[in-house]
Coordinates of C-alpha atoms in Angstrom, one line a residue:
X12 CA 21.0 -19.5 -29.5
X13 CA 20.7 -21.2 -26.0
X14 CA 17.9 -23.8 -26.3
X15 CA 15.5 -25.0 -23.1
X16 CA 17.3 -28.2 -23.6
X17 CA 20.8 -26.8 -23.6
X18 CA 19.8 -25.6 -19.8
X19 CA 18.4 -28.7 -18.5
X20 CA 21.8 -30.4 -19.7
X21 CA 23.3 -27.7 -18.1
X22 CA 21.8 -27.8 -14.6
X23 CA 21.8 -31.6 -14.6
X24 CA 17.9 -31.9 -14.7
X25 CA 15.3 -32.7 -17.0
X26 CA 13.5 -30.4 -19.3
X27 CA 10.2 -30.5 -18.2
X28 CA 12.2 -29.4 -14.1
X29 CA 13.9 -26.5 -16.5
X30 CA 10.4 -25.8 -17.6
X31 CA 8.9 -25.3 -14.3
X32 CA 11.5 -23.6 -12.5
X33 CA 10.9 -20.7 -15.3
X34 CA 6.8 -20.7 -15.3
X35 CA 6.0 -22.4 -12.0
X36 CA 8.9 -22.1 -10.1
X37 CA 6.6 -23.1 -6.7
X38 CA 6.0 -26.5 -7.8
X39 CA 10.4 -27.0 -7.7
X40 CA 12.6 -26.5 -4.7
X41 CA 14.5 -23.5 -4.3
X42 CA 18.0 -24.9 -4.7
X43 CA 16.9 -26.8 -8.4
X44 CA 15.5 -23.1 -8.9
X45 CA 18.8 -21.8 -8.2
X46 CA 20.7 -24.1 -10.2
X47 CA 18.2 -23.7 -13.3
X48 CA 18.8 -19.8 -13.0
X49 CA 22.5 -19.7 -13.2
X50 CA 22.8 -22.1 -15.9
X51 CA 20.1 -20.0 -17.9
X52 CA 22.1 -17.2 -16.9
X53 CA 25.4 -18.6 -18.2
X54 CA 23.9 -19.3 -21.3
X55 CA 22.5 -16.7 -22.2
X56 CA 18.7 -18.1 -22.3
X57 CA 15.6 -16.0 -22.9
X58 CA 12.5 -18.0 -21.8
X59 CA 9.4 -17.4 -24.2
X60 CA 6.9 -16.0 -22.3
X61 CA 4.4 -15.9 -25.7
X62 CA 4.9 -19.9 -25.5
X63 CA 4.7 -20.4 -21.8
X64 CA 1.0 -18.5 -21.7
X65 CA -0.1 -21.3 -24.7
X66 CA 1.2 -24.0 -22.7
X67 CA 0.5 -23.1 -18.8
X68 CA -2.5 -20.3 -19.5
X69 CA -0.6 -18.0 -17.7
X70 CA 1.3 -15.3 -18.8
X71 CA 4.0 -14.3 -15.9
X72 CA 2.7 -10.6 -15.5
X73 CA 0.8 -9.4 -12.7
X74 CA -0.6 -6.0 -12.4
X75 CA -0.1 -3.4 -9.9
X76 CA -2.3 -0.4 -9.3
X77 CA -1.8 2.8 -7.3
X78 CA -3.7 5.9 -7.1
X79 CA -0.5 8.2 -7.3
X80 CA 3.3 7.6 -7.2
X81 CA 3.5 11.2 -6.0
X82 CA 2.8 9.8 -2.7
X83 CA 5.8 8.7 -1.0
X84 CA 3.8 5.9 1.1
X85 CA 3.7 3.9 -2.4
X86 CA 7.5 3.6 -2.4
X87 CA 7.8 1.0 -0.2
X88 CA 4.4 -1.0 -1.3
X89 CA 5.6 -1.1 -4.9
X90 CA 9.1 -2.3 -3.6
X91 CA 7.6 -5.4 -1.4
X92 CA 5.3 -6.3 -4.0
X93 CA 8.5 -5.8 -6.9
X94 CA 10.5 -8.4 -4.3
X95 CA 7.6 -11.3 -4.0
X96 CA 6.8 -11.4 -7.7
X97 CA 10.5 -11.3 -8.8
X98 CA 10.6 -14.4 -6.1
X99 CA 7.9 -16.5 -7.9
X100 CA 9.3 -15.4 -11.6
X101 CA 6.7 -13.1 -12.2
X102 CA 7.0 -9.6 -13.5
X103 CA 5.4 -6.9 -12.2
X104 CA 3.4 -3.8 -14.0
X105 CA 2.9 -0.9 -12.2
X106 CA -0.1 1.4 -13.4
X107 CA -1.4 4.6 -12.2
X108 CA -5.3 5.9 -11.7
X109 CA -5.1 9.3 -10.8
X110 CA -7.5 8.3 -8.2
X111 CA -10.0 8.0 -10.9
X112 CA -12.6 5.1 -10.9
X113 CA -13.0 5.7 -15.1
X114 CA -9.1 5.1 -15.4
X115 CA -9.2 2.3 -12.5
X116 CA -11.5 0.3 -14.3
X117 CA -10.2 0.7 -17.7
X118 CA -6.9 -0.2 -17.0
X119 CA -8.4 -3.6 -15.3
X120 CA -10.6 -3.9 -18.4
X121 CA -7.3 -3.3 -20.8
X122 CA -4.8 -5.7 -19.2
X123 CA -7.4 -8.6 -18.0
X124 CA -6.1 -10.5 -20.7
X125 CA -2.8 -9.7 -20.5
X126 CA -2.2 -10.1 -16.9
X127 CA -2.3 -13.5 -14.4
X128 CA -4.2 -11.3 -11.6
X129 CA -4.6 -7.7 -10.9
X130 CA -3.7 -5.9 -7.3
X131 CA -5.4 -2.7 -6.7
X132 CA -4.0 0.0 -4.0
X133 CA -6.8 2.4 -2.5
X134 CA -9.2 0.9 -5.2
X135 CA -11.7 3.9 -6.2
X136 CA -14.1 1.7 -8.0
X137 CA -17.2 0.8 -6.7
X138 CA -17.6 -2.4 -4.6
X139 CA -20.0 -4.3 -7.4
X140 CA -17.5 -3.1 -10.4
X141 CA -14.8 -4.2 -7.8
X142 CA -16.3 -7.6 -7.0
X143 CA -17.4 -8.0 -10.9
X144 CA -13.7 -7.6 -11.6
X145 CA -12.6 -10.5 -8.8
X146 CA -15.2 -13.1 -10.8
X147 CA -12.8 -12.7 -14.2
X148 CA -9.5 -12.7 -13.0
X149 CA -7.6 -12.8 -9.7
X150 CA -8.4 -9.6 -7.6
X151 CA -6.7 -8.6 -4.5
X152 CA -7.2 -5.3 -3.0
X153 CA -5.2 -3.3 -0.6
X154 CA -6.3 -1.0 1.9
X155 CA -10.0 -1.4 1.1
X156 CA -12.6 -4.8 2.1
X157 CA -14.3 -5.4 -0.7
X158 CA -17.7 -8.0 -0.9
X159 CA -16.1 -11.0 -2.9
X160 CA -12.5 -10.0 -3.6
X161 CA -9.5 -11.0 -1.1
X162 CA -7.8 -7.6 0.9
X163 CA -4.7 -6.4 2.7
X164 CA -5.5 -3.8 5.1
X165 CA -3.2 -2.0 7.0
X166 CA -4.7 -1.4 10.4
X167 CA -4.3 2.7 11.0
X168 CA -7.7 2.9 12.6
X169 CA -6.5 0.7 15.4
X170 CA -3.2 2.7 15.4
X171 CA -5.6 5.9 15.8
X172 CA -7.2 4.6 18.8
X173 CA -4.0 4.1 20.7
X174 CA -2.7 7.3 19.2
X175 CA -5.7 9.2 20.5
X176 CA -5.7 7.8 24.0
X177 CA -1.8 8.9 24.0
X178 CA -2.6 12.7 23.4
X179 CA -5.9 12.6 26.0
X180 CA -3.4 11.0 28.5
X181 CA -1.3 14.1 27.7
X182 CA -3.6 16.3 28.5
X183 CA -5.0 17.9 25.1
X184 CA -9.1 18.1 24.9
X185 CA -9.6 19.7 21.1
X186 CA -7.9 17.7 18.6
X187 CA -7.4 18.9 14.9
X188 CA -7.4 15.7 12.2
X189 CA -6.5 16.5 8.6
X190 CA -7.4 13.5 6.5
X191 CA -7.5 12.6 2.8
X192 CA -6.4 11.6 0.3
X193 CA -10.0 12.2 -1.2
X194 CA -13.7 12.2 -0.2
X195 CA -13.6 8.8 -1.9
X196 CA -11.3 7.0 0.4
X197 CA -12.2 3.7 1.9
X198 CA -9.7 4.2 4.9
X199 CA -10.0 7.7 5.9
X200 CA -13.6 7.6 7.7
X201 CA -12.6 4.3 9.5
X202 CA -9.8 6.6 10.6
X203 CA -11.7 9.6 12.1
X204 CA -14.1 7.6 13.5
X205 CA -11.4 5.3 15.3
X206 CA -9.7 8.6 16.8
X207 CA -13.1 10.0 17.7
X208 CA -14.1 7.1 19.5
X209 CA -10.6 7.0 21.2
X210 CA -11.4 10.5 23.4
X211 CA -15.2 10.5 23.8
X212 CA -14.9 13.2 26.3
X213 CA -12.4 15.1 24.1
X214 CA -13.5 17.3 20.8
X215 CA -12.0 16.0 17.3
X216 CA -12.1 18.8 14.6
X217 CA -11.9 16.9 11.0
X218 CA -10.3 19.2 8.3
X219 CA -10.9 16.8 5.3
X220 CA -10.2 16.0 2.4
X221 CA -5.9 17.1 1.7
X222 CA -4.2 15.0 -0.5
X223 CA -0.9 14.1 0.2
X224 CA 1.3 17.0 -0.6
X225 CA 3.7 19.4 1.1
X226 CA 2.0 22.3 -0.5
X227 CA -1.6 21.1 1.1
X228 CA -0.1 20.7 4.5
X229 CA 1.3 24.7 4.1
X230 CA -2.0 25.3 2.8
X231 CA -3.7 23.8 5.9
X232 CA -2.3 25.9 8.7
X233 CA -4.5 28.3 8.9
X234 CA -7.5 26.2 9.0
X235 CA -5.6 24.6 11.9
X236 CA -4.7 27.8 14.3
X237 CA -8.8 28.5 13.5
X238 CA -9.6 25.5 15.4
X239 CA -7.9 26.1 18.6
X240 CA -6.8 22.8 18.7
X241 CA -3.8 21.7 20.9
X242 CA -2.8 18.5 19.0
X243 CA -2.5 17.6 15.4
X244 CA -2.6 14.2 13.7
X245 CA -2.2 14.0 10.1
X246 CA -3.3 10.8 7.9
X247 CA 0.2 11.7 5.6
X248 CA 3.8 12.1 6.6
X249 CA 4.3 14.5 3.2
X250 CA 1.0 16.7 4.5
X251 CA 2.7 16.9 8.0
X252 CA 6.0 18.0 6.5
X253 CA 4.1 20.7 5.1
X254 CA 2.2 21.5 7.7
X255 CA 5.5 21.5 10.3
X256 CA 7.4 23.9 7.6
X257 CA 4.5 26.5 7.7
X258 CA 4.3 26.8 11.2
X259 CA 7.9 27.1 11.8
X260 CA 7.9 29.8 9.5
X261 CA 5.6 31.4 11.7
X262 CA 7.6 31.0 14.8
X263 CA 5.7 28.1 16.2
X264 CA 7.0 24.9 17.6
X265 CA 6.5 21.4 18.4
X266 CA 5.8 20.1 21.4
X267 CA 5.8 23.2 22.5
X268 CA 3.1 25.7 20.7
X269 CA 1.7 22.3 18.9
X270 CA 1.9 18.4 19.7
X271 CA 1.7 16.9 16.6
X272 CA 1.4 13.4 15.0
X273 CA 0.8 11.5 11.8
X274 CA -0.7 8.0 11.2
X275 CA 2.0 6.7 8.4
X276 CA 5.8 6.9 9.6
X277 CA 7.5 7.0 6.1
X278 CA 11.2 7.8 7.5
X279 CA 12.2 4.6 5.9
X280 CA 11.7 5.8 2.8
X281 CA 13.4 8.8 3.1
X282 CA 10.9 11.2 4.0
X283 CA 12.3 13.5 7.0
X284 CA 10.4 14.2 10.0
X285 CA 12.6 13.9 12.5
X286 CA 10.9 13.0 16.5
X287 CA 7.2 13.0 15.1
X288 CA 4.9 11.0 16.9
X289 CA 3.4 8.4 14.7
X290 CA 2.4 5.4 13.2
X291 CA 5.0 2.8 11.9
X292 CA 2.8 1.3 8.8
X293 CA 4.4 -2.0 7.5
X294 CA 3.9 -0.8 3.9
X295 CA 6.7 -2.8 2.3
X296 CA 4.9 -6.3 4.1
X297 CA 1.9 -4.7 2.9
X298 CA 2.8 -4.9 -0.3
X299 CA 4.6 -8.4 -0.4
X300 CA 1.1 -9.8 1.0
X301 CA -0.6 -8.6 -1.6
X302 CA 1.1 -10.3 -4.2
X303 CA 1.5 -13.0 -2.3
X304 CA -2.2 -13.1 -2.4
X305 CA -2.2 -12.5 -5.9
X306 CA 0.1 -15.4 -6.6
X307 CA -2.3 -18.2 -4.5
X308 CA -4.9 -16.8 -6.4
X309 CA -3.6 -17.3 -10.2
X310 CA -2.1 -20.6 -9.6
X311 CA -5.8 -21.8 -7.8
X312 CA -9.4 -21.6 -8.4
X313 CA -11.4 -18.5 -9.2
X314 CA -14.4 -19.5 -7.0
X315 CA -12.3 -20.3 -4.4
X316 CA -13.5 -18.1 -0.9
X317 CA -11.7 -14.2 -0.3
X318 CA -9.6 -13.9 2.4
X319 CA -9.4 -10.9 4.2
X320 CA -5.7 -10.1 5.8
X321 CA -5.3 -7.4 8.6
X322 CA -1.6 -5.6 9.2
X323 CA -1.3 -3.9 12.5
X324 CA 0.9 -1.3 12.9
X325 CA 3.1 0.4 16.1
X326 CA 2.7 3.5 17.7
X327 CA 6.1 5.4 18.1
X328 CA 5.8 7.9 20.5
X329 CA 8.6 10.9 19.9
X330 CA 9.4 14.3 21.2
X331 CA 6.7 15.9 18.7
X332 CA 4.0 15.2 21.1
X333 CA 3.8 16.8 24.9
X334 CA 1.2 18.4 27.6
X335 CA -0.9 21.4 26.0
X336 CA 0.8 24.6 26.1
X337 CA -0.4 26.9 28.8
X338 CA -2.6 29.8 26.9

């Protein structure tokens, strides 16, 4: 069997360099990185991570929390935070809450000691148990500011504002919003009340909380053609879907029956929604910032101050959107 010292030989470095590049690979360049790999590689070396926590305190795991992997906005997250700690020879373990602040904080309880920091997506908990967590081990949250704890957010209620003033410039006065995930989301008011405050003169209609399903989106229709509203923006691409399938069914069409919109654009990850006005969310960046985050965090101090990081995001304006149809 391969030993640490067989590597170093191997790369042409020392043991301690052979060491580093396999716990604290940030403290070596990227080239001795590199060379350290591929000899391991060759080799056939399996670096102890059991001994590595005695010797640095840390253990090479980081934690990665998301309400639901149902939701196809998670995807790419998961995938940009999978790339950055893969970069810094971390691993990565991906738990779900169901939404559920019980299950949220349990899971931070169960892995605290198992773990060199904890990222939380859509955190459910609230902001003391949140900012208790941040005081025992690295804490980063995304998509919610939390008192104490460092944040990504990505900036949809901007996005709204110049996605309202697009549909008001079109023409459309009543405007239907179908939020969600949940009446305890973080996000979702900041979005209403961003789109609200985007048409002053205009009436929004909030249809609130769906989650973000195909099935709620079909579900949703009817609450939709009750409103009388002109224009549609959904928080979800997957609610939208739904929401676009129903209404085809029932002979209606976009822009011309129905300009609609939705404040994630998730075509990158395969989800289908061909010319729908929206909001390009760097979810993936999202995700590598929070780990990122993480990563400063665990290799720093504990009392050192949050930092609070803000993602803006595009508005891509399609065919889906268009002047009010004439009753």
């Amino acid at each position: 069997m391969a030993r640490l010292e067989d590597v170093a030989r191997a790369a042409g470095v020392s043991a301690s360099t052979v060491s580093r590049a396999l716990s604290r690979p940030d403290m070596i360049s990227e080239s001795t990185r590199h060379r350290v790999l591929a000899a391991a590689e060759e080799l056939g070396y399996r670096h102890n991570a059991a001994a590595r926590a005695l010797v640095t305190g840390r253990t090479g795991l980081l934690a990665f929390s998301v309400p639901s992997l149902a939701n196809p906005f998670y995807a790419p997250v998961i995938a940009g935070a999978q790339e950055a700690a893969e970069k810094a020879g971390c691993e990565l373990i991906v738990v779900v809450t169901d939404g559920s602040p019980e299950r949220e904080k349990a899971l931070m309880d169960r892995l605290a000691d198992r773990v060199d920091g904890f990222a939380a997506a859509g955190p459910r908990s609230t902001g003391d148990t949140l900012a208790a967590v941040a005081r025992r081990l690295p804490l980063v949250t995304l998509n919610r500011r939390v008192r104490g704890a460092s944040s990504v957010v990505i900036d949809t209620p901007a996005g709204m504002t110049g996605l309202g003033a697009h549909l008001a410039g079109l023409g459309h006065r009543r405007i239907a919003y179908l939020g969600g995930p949940d009446a305890g989301s973080w996000l979702d008011p900041r979005r209403l009340r961003a789109l609200r405050e985007s048409v002053p003169d205009r009436e929004v209609v909030a249809l609130t909380p769906y989650p973000p399903e195909f099935e709620a989106g079909v579900r949703a229709t009817d609450a939709v053609l009750e409103t009388g509203a002109t224009a549609v923006v959904a928080y979800s691409s997957t609610l939208l879907l739904g929401l676009l399938h129903r209404m085809t069914t029932l002979g209606l069409s976009a822009p011309g029956d129905f300009s609609l919109a939705c404040a994630d654009d998730l075509s990158a990850a395969g989800l289908a929604l061909p010319d729908i006005t929206a909001l390009h969310v760097p979810a993936a960046e999202a995700g590598r910032r929070t780990v990122e985050r993480l990563l400063e965090l665990a290799a720093g101090s504990r009392g050192e101050s949050a930092t609070h990081q803000l993602l803006p995001v595009e508005l891509l304006v399609r065919t889906s959107t268009g002047s009010p149809a004439t009753p």
